[in-house]
Coordinates of N, CA, C and O in Angstrom, one line a residue:
X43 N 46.7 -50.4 -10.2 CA 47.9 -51.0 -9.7 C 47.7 -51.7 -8.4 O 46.6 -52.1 -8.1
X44 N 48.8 -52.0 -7.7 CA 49.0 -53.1 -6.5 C 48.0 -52.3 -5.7 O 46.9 -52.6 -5.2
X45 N 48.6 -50.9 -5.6 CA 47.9 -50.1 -4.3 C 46.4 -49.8 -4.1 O 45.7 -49.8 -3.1
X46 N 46.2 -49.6 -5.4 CA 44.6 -49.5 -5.3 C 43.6 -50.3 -5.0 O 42.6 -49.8 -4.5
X47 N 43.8 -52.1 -5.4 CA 43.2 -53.1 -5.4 C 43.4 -53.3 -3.9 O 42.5 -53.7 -3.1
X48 N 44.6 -52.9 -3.6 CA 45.0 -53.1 -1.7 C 43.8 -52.2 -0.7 O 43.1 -52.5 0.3
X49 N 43.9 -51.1 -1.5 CA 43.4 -50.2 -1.1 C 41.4 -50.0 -0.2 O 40.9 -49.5 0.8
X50 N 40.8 -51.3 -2.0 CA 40.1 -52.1 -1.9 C 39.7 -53.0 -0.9 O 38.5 -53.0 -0.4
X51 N 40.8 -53.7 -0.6 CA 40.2 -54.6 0.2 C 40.5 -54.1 1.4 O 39.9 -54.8 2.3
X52 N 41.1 -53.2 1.9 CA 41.4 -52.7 3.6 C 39.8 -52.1 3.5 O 39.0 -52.7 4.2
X53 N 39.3 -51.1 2.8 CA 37.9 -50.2 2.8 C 36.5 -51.9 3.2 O 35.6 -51.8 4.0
X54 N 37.0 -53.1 2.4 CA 36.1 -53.8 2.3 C 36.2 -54.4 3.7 O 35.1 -54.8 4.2
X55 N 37.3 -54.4 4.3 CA 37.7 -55.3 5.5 C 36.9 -54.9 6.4 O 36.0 -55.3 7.1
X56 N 37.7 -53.5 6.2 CA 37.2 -52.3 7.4 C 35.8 -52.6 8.1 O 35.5 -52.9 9.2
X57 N 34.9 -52.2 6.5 CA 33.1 -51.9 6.8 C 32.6 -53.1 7.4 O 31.8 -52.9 8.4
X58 N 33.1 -54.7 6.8 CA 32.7 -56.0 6.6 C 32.3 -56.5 8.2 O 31.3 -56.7 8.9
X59 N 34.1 -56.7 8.3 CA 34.0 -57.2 9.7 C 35.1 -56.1 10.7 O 36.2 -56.1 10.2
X60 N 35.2 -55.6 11.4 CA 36.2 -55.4 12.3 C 36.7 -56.2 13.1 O 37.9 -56.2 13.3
X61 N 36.2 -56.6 13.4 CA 36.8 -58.2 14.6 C 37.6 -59.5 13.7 O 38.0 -60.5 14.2
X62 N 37.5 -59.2 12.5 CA 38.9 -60.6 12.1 C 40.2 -60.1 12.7 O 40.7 -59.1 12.2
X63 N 40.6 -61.0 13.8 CA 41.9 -60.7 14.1 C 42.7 -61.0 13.4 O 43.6 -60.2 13.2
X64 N 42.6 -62.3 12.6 CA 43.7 -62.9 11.8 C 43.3 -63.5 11.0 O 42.4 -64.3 11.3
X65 N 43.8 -63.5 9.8 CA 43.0 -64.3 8.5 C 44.0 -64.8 7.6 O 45.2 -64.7 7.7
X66 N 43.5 -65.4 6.8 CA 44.5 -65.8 5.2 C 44.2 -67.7 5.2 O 43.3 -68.4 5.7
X67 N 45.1 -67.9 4.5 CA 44.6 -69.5 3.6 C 45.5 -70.7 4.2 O 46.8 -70.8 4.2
X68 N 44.7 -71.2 4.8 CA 45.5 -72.4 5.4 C 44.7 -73.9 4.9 O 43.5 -74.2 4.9
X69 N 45.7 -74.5 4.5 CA 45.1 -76.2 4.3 C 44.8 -76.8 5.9 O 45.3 -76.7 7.0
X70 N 43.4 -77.5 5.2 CA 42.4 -78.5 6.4 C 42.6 -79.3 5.5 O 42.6 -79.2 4.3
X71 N 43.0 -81.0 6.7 CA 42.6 -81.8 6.3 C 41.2 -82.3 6.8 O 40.8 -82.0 8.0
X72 N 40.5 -83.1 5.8 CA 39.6 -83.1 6.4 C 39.2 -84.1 6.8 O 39.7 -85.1 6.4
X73 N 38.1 -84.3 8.1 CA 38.0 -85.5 9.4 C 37.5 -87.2 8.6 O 37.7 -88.3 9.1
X74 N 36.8 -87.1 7.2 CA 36.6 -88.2 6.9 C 37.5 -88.7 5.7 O 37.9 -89.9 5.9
X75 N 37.9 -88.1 4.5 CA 38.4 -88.5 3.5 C 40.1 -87.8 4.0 O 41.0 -88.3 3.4
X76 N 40.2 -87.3 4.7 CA 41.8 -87.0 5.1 C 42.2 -86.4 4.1 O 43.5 -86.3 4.2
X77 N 41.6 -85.6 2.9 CA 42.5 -85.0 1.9 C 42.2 -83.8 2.6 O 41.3 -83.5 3.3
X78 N 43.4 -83.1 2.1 CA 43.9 -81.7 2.6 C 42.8 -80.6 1.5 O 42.4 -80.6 0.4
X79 N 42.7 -80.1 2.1 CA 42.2 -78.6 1.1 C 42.5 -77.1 1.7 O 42.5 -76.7 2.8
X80 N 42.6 -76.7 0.6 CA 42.6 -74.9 1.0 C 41.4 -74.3 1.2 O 40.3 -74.6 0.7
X81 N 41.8 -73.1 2.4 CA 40.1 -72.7 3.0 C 40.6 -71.3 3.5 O 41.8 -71.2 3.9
X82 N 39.7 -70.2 3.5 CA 40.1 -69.0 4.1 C 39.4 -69.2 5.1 O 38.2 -69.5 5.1
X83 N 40.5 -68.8 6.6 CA 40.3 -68.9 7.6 C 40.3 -67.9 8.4 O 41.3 -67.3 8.6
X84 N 39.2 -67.6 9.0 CA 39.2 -66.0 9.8 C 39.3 -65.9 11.6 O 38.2 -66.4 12.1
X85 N 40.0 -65.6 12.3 CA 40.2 -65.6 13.7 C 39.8 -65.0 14.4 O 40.6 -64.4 15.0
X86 N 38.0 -64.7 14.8 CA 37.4 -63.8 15.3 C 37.6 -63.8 17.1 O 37.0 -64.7 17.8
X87 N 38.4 -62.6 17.9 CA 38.6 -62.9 19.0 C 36.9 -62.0 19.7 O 36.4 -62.3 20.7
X88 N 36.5 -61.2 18.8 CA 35.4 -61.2 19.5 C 33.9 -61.9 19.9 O 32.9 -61.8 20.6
X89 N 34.4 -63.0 18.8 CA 32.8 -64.1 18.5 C 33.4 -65.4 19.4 O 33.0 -66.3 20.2
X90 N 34.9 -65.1 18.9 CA 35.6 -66.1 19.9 C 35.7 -67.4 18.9 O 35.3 -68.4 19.5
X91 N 36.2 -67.6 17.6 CA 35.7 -68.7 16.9 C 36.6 -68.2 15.6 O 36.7 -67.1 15.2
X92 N 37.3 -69.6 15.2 CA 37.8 -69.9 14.0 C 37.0 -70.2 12.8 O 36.9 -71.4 12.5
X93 N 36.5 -69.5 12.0 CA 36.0 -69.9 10.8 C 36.6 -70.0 9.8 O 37.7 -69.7 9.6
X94 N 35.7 -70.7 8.8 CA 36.3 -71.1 7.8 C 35.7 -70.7 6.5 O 35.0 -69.7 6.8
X95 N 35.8 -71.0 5.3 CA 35.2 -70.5 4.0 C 35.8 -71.0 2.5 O 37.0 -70.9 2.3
X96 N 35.2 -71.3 1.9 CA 35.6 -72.0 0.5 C 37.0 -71.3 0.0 O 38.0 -71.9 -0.4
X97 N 36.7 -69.8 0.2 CA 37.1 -68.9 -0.5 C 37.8 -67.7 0.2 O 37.5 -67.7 1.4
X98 N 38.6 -66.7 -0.2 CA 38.3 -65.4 0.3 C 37.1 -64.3 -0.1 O 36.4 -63.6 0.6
X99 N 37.2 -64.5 -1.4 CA 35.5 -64.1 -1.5 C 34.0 -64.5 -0.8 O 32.8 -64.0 -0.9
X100 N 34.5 -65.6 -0.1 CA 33.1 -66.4 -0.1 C 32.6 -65.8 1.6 O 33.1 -65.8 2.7
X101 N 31.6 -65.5 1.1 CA 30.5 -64.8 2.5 C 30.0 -65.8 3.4 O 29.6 -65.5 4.5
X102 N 30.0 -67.0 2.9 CA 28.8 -68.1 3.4 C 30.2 -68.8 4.2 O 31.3 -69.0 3.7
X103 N 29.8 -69.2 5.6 CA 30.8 -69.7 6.2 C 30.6 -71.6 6.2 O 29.6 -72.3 6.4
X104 N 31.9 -71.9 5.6 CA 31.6 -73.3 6.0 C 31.8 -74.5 7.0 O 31.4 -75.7 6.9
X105 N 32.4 -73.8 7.9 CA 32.4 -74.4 9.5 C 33.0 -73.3 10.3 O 33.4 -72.2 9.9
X106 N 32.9 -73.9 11.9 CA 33.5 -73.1 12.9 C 34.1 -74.0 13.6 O 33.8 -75.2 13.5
X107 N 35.2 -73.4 14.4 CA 35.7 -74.0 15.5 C 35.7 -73.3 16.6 O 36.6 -72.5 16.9
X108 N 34.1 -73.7 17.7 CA 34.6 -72.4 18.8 C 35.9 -72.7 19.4 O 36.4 -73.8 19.6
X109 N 36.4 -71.2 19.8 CA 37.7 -71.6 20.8 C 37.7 -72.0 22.1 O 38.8 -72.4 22.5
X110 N 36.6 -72.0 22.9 CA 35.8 -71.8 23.9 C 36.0 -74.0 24.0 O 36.2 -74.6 25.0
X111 N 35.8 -74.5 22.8 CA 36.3 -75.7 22.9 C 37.4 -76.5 22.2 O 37.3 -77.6 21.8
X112 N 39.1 -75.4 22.0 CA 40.1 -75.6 22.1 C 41.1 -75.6 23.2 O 41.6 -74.7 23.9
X113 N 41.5 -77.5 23.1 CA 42.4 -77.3 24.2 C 43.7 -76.9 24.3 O 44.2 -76.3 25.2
X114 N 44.3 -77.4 23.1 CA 45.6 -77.0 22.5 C 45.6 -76.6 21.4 O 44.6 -76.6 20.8
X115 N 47.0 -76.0 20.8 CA 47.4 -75.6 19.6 C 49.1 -76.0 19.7 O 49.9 -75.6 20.6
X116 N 49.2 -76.9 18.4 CA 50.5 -77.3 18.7 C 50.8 -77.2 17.6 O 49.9 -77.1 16.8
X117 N 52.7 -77.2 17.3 CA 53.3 -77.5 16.2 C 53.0 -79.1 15.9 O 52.6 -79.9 16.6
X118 N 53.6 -79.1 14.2 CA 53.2 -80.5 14.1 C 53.9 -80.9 13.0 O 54.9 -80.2 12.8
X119 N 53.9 -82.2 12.0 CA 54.3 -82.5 10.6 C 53.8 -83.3 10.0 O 53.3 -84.4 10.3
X120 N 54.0 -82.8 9.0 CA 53.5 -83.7 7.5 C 52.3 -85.1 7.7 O 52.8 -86.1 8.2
X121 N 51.5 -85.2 7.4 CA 50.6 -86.8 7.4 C 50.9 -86.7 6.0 O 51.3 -85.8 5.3
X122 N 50.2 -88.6 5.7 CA 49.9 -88.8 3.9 C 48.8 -88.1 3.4 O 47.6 -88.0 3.7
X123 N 49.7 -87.5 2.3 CA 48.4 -86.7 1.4 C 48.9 -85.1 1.5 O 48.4 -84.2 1.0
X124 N 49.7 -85.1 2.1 CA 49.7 -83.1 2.9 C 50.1 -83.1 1.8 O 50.6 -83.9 1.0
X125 N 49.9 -81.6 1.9 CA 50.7 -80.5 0.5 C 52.0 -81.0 0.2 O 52.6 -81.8 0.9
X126 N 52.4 -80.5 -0.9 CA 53.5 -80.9 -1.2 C 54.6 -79.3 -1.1 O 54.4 -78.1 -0.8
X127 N 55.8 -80.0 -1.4 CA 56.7 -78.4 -1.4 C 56.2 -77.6 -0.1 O 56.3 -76.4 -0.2
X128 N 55.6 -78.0 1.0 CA 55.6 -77.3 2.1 C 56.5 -77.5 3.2 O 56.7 -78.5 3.9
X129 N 57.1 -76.1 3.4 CA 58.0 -76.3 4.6 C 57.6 -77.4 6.2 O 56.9 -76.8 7.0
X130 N 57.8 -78.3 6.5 CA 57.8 -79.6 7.4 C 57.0 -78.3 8.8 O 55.9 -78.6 9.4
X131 N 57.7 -77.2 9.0 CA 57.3 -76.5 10.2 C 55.9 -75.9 9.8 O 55.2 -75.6 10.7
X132 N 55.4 -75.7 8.7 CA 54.4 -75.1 8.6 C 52.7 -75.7 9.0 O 51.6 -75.2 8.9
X133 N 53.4 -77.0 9.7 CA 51.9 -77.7 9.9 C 51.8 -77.7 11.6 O 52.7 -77.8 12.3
X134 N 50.4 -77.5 11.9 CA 50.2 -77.5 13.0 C 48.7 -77.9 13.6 O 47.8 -78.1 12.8
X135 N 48.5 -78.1 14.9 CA 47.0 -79.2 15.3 C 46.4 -78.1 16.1 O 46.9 -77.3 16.9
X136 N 44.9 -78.3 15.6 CA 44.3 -77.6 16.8 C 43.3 -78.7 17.3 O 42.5 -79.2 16.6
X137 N 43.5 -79.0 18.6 CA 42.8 -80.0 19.1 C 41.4 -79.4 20.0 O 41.3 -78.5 20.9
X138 N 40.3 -80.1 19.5 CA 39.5 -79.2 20.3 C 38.8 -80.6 21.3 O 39.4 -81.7 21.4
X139 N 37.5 -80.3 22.0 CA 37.1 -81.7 22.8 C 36.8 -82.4 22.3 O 36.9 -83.6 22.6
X140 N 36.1 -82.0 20.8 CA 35.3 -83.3 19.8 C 36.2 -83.5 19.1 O 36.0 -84.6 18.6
X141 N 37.9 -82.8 18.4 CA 38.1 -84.1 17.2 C 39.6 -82.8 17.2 O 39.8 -81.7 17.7
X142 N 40.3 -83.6 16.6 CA 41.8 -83.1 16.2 C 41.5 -82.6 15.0 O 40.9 -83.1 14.1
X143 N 42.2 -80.9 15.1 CA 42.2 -80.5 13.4 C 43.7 -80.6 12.8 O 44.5 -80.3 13.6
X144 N 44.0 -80.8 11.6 CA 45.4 -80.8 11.0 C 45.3 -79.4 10.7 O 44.2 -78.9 11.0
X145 N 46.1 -78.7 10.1 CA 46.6 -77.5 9.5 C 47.5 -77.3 9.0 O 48.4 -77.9 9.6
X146 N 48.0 -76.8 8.0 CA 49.5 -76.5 7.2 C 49.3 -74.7 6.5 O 48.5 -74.4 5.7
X147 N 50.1 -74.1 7.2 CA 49.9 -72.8 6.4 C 51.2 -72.6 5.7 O 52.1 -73.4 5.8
X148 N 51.2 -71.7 5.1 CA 51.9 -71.2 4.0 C 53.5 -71.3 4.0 O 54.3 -71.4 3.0
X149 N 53.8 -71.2 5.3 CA 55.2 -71.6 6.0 C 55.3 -71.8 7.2 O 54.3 -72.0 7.8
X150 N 56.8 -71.7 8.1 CA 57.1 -71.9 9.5 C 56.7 -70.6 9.6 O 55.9 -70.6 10.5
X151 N 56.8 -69.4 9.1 CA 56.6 -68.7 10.0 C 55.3 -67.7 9.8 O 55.2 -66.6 10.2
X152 N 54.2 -68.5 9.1 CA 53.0 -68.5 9.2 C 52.1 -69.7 9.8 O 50.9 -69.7 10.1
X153 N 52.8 -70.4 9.9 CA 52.0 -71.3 11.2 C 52.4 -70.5 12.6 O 51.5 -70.0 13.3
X154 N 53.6 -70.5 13.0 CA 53.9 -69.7 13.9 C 53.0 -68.6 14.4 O 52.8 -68.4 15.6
X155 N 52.5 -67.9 13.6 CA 51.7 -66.4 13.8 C 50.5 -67.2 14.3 O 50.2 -67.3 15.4
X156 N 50.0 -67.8 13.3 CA 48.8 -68.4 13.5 C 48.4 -68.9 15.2 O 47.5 -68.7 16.0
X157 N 49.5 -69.6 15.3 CA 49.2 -70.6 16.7 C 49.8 -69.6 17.9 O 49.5 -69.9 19.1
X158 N 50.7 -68.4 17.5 CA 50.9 -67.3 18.8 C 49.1 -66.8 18.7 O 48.4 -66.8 19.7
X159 N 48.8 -66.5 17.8 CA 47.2 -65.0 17.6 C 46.0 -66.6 18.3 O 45.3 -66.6 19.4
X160 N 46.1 -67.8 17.2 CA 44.8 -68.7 18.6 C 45.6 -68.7 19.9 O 44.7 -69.1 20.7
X161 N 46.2 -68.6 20.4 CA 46.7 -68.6 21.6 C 46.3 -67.8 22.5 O 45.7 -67.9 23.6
X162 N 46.8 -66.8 21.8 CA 46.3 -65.1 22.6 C 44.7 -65.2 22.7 O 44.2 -65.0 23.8
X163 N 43.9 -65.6 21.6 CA 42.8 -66.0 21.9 C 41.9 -67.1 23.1 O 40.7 -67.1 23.5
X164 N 43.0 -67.8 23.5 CA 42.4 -68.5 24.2 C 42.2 -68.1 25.5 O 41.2 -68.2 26.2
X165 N 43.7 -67.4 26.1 CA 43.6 -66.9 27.1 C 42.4 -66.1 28.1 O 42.8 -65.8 29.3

């Protein structure tokens, strides 16, 4: 059932990493072709760094964003190409020194979390 597979992944979380502050699936657009994609994104306040990953399964990281070179974290909206059926509030920017990132999570009030927890991080 629900509980046990849950069960699962807290035991897997636990051992894995302890330091994901904050995780789950947010659309990147990305810096050359501008199409959006889905990426599991992990919020490590002890490495200090936003990573990324194909997958939730996937062990192999496919970029970082240190925080260490974010300046802001803002609300934001919609560009061409973004998801569709997504709430207008759910998109937001992380600007770092080298390049602007887009973001859209799941709603307003999972972008919200997202950009209060990098925040707290920054400090």
């Amino acid at each position: 059932g629900v509980t046990s597979s849950h069960q699962l992944y807290e035991d897997y979380s636990s051992n894995v990493a302890e330091n994901r502050t904050h995780e789950g699936y947010l659309w990147k657009r990305g810096s050359l072709l501008k199409n959006w994609k889905q990426r599991w994104f992990v919020l490590d306040s002890i490495k200090h760094q936003l990573r990324y990953y194909d997958s939730m399964e996937d062990s192999h990281c496919k970029g970082v964003i240190e925080l260490s070179d974010v300046t802001t974290v803002t609300p934001s909206g919609p560009t061409p190409g973004a998801p569709k059926k997504v709430d207008d509030r759910a998109f937001f920017d992380v600007n770092t020194r080298r390049r602007l990132y887009n973001f859209c999570a799941s709603d307003g009030q999972a972008a919200q979390d997202w950009i209060e927890k990098i925040q707290m991080c920054l400090q």
